[in-house]
Amino acid sequence: MTAAAIHLDPFVTDLDAESAALRAAGPLARVVLPGDVPVWAVTHHAEAKKLLTDPRLVKDINVWGAWQRGEIAPDWPLIGLANPGRSMLTVDGADHRRLRTLVAQALTPRRVEQMRGRITELTEGLLDRLADHTGEVDLKAEFAYPLPMYVIADLMGLPEDRLPRLKELFEKFFSTQTPPDEVVATLTELAAIMAETVTHKRAHPGDDLTTALIQASENGDHLTDDEIVSTLQLMVAAGHETTISLIVNAVVNLSTHPDQRDLVLSGKADWSAVVEETLRWSTPTSHVLIRFATEDIEVGDKTLPAGDALIVSYAAIGRDEKAHGPTAGAFDITRETTNRHISFGHGPHVCPGAALSRLEAGVALPALYARFPKLDLAVPATELRNKPVVTQNDLYELPVRLNA
């Protein structure tokens, strides 16, 4: 008997239980995305690593049988993630290497490390503002959100006065609850803002990635304006959402595991271990859309058919006992496998901004707890609510008391 497909909860009411069900379904699980779109999900660590390097899986949406048959509506809430425009996220082979190389050149380890001073400055400024609060404060809104957004704005050369509107648009972009009549309008406005930024940077170049992409195009690297716009949108989306969730989830994890918090505050464990274990145990990116099979691919005892779509379920993969042992379900910053997760991806499409996200969290978290060592949740963890975003492990808010 064929196992029933698992319908991903559009409201993300219990991600842990859903991820456990996905793992139990085997390394390749039949899944239905919000909007009744059937796909497959890889849910185990070893199989995910193999598939993420398998050339038979591509990013070209035209390979998707359901897309070819007109079964995917243009106002599907997740269309912006499945078909976000031509960038390094959506191409393979030589085109992918061409686009990715330009981004990687702006995110070299040396360039990222040079950003430490600016990240520290932004962090300290936000902590100074936090110190003015008494009682309960939303740490996400006041700290975890603005820090990566300011950093990515600096990196990409985005004007700060655009950030409030971008916040609203990206919330609609990722949400499964965006009304159909707003989906296309949201994508259109996001592209327009990015196009305006490209136009401005062409006239007023600066020390930023947008300028670098423009100049590379002018120097013969053959980037179209559409590719620059899509790359800019991709970098802004991925560059802030992942780090927000990483900081938020780390604070929740330490608050709900005081023994682990004591280890790091006493110096018996490193903050890097907190970051890596958070990436594994409560990965910021729960599911990544989307790859397409150019031919039948055997995965365990199942077959991913040619023309079908695959998502990568990192929330399930992170707690795979075959990779992390029988205690994979526990948050433990002393575990030996903390750096074996693949939460930033694996293979050619591994996230080029991983080092920057790690740096931001690695600066923000120790500074936060150095300033507020008694920080704790202001509500029981069971009352924290996930946003309706199937791709991100993201909370609406993070109410804390800074001096609990």
PDB file of N, CA and C in Angstrom, residues 314-349:
ATOM      1  N   TYR A 314      14.959  20.468   5.680  1.00  0.00           N
ATOM      2  CA  TYR A 314      16.078  20.596   6.614  1.00  0.00           C
ATOM      3  C   TYR A 314      15.652  20.434   8.072  1.00  0.00           C
ATOM      4  N   ALA A 315      14.427  20.797   8.409  1.00  0.00           N
ATOM      5  CA  ALA A 315      13.963  20.623   9.787  1.00  0.00           C
ATOM      6  C   ALA A 315      13.921  19.153  10.169  1.00  0.00           C
ATOM      7  N   ALA A 316      13.564  18.302   9.227  1.00  0.00           N
ATOM      8  CA  ALA A 316      13.571  16.858   9.470  1.00  0.00           C
ATOM      9  C   ALA A 316      14.994  16.315   9.446  1.00  0.00           C
ATOM     10  N   ILE A 317      15.775  16.756   8.481  1.00  0.00           N
ATOM     11  CA  ILE A 317      17.133  16.258   8.293  1.00  0.00           C
ATOM     12  C   ILE A 317      18.011  16.534   9.510  1.00  0.00           C
ATOM     13  N   GLY A 318      17.832  17.686  10.131  1.00  0.00           N
ATOM     14  CA  GLY A 318      18.699  18.082  11.242  1.00  0.00           C
ATOM     15  C   GLY A 318      18.644  17.159  12.439  1.00  0.00           C
ATOM     16  N   ARG A 319      17.555  16.424  12.598  1.00  0.00           N
ATOM     17  CA  ARG A 319      17.425  15.528  13.749  1.00  0.00           C
ATOM     18  C   ARG A 319      17.443  14.050  13.341  1.00  0.00           C
ATOM     19  N   ASP A 320      18.088  13.779  12.221  1.00  0.00           N
ATOM     20  CA  ASP A 320      18.222  12.406  11.731  1.00  0.00           C
ATOM     21  C   ASP A 320      19.174  11.631  12.641  1.00  0.00           C
ATOM     22  N   GLU A 321      18.660  10.588  13.300  1.00  0.00           N
ATOM     23  CA  GLU A 321      19.485   9.818  14.236  1.00  0.00           C
ATOM     24  C   GLU A 321      20.626   9.082  13.538  1.00  0.00           C
ATOM     25  N   LYS A 322      20.462   8.757  12.261  1.00  0.00           N
ATOM     26  CA  LYS A 322      21.545   8.080  11.549  1.00  0.00           C
ATOM     27  C   LYS A 322      22.761   8.982  11.398  1.00  0.00           C
ATOM     28  N   ALA A 323      22.535  10.289  11.386  1.00  0.00           N
ATOM     29  CA  ALA A 323      23.642  11.239  11.258  1.00  0.00           C
ATOM     30  C   ALA A 323      24.130  11.740  12.606  1.00  0.00           C
ATOM     31  N   HIS A 324      23.214  11.875  13.570  1.00  0.00           N
ATOM     32  CA  HIS A 324      23.561  12.543  14.827  1.00  0.00           C
ATOM     33  C   HIS A 324      23.380  11.671  16.060  1.00  0.00           C
ATOM     34  N   GLY A 325      23.105  10.403  15.850  1.00  0.00           N
ATOM     35  CA  GLY A 325      23.032   9.484  16.971  1.00  0.00           C
ATOM     36  C   GLY A 325      21.681   9.474  17.648  1.00  0.00           C
ATOM     37  N   PRO A 326      21.529   8.610  18.661  1.00  0.00           N
ATOM     38  CA  PRO A 326      20.238   8.439  19.325  1.00  0.00           C
ATOM     39  C   PRO A 326      19.760   9.671  20.078  1.00  0.00           C
ATOM     40  N   THR A 327      20.650  10.622  20.345  1.00  0.00           N
ATOM     41  CA  THR A 327      20.240  11.850  21.035  1.00  0.00           C
ATOM     42  C   THR A 327      20.005  12.995  20.054  1.00  0.00           C
ATOM     43  N   ALA A 328      19.768  12.676  18.791  1.00  0.00           N
ATOM     44  CA  ALA A 328      19.574  13.726  17.782  1.00  0.00           C
ATOM     45  C   ALA A 328      18.426  14.655  18.137  1.00  0.00           C
ATOM     46  N   GLY A 329      17.464  14.161  18.903  1.00  0.00           N
ATOM     47  CA  GLY A 329      16.319  14.982  19.274  1.00  0.00           C
ATOM     48  C   GLY A 329      16.565  15.917  20.438  1.00  0.00           C
ATOM     49  N   ALA A 330      17.773  15.908  20.984  1.00  0.00           N
ATOM     50  CA  ALA A 330      18.102  16.762  22.124  1.00  0.00           C
ATOM     51  C   ALA A 330      18.960  17.936  21.676  1.00  0.00           C
ATOM     52  N   PHE A 331      18.755  19.087  22.307  1.00  0.00           N
ATOM     53  CA  PHE A 331      19.596  20.267  22.068  1.00  0.00           C
ATOM     54  C   PHE A 331      20.802  20.163  22.984  1.00  0.00           C
ATOM     55  N   ASP A 332      21.969  19.962  22.401  1.00  0.00           N
ATOM     56  CA  ASP A 332      23.175  19.695  23.188  1.00  0.00           C
ATOM     57  C   ASP A 332      24.366  20.364  22.514  1.00  0.00           C
ATOM     58  N   ILE A 333      24.837  21.461  23.097  1.00  0.00           N
ATOM     59  CA  ILE A 333      25.925  22.215  22.469  1.00  0.00           C
ATOM     60  C   ILE A 333      27.277  21.544  22.660  1.00  0.00           C
ATOM     61  N   THR A 334      27.313  20.431  23.389  1.00  0.00           N
ATOM     62  CA  THR A 334      28.572  19.706  23.555  1.00  0.00           C
ATOM     63  C   THR A 334      28.688  18.516  22.600  1.00  0.00           C
ATOM     64  N   ARG A 335      27.666  18.261  21.776  1.00  0.00           N
ATOM     65  CA  ARG A 335      27.699  17.074  20.922  1.00  0.00           C
ATOM     66  C   ARG A 335      28.817  17.201  19.887  1.00  0.00           C
ATOM     67  N   GLU A 336      29.347  16.070  19.493  1.00  0.00           N
ATOM     68  CA  GLU A 336      30.479  16.050  18.578  1.00  0.00           C
ATOM     69  C   GLU A 336      30.073  16.267  17.126  1.00  0.00           C
ATOM     70  N   THR A 337      28.797  16.193  16.822  1.00  0.00           N
ATOM     71  CA  THR A 337      28.366  16.314  15.423  1.00  0.00           C
ATOM     72  C   THR A 337      27.815  17.698  15.100  1.00  0.00           C
ATOM     73  N   THR A 338      28.072  18.688  15.957  1.00  0.00           N
ATOM     74  CA  THR A 338      27.453  20.000  15.731  1.00  0.00           C
ATOM     75  C   THR A 338      27.818  20.597  14.378  1.00  0.00           C
ATOM     76  N   ASN A 339      29.005  20.295  13.867  1.00  0.00           N
ATOM     77  CA  ASN A 339      29.406  20.890  12.592  1.00  0.00           C
ATOM     78  C   ASN A 339      29.160  19.967  11.407  1.00  0.00           C
ATOM     79  N   ARG A 340      28.366  18.934  11.594  1.00  0.00           N
ATOM     80  CA  ARG A 340      28.087  17.995  10.514  1.00  0.00           C
ATOM     81  C   ARG A 340      26.718  18.229   9.879  1.00  0.00           C
ATOM     82  N   HIS A 341      26.000  19.234  10.338  1.00  0.00           N
ATOM     83  CA  HIS A 341      24.690  19.503   9.742  1.00  0.00           C
ATOM     84  C   HIS A 341      24.880  20.094   8.340  1.00  0.00           C
ATOM     85  N   ILE A 342      23.797  20.107   7.582  1.00  0.00           N
ATOM     86  CA  ILE A 342      23.836  20.685   6.231  1.00  0.00           C
ATOM     87  C   ILE A 342      22.767  21.767   6.107  1.00  0.00           C
ATOM     88  N   SER A 343      22.540  22.505   7.181  1.00  0.00           N
ATOM     89  CA  SER A 343      21.443  23.467   7.212  1.00  0.00           C
ATOM     90  C   SER A 343      21.634  24.647   6.272  1.00  0.00           C
ATOM     91  N   PHE A 344      22.850  24.872   5.807  1.00  0.00           N
ATOM     92  CA  PHE A 344      23.082  25.889   4.776  1.00  0.00           C
ATOM     93  C   PHE A 344      23.153  25.265   3.388  1.00  0.00           C
ATOM     94  N   GLY A 345      22.744  24.009   3.285  1.00  0.00           N
ATOM     95  CA  GLY A 345      22.775  23.334   2.006  1.00  0.00           C
ATOM     96  C   GLY A 345      24.039  22.518   1.834  1.00  0.00           C
ATOM     97  N   HIS A 346      24.180  21.971   0.648  1.00  0.00           N
ATOM     98  CA  HIS A 346      25.309  21.099   0.337  1.00  0.00           C
ATOM     99  C   HIS A 346      25.449  21.058  -1.177  1.00  0.00           C
ATOM    100  N   GLY A 347      26.677  20.933  -1.659  1.00  0.00           N
ATOM    101  CA  GLY A 347      26.880  20.837  -3.089  1.00  0.00           C
ATOM    102  C   GLY A 347      26.958  22.197  -3.759  1.00  0.00           C
ATOM    103  N   PRO A 348      26.730  22.251  -5.071  1.00  0.00           N
ATOM    104  CA  PRO A 348      26.929  23.487  -5.832  1.00  0.00           C
ATOM    105  C   PRO A 348      26.093  24.666  -5.343  1.00  0.00           C
ATOM    106  N   HIS A 349      24.902  24.392  -4.785  1.00  0.00           N
ATOM    107  CA  HIS A 349      24.009  25.471  -4.382  1.00  0.00           C
ATOM    108  C   HIS A 349      24.092  25.785  -2.883  1.00  0.00           C
TER     109      HIS A 349
END
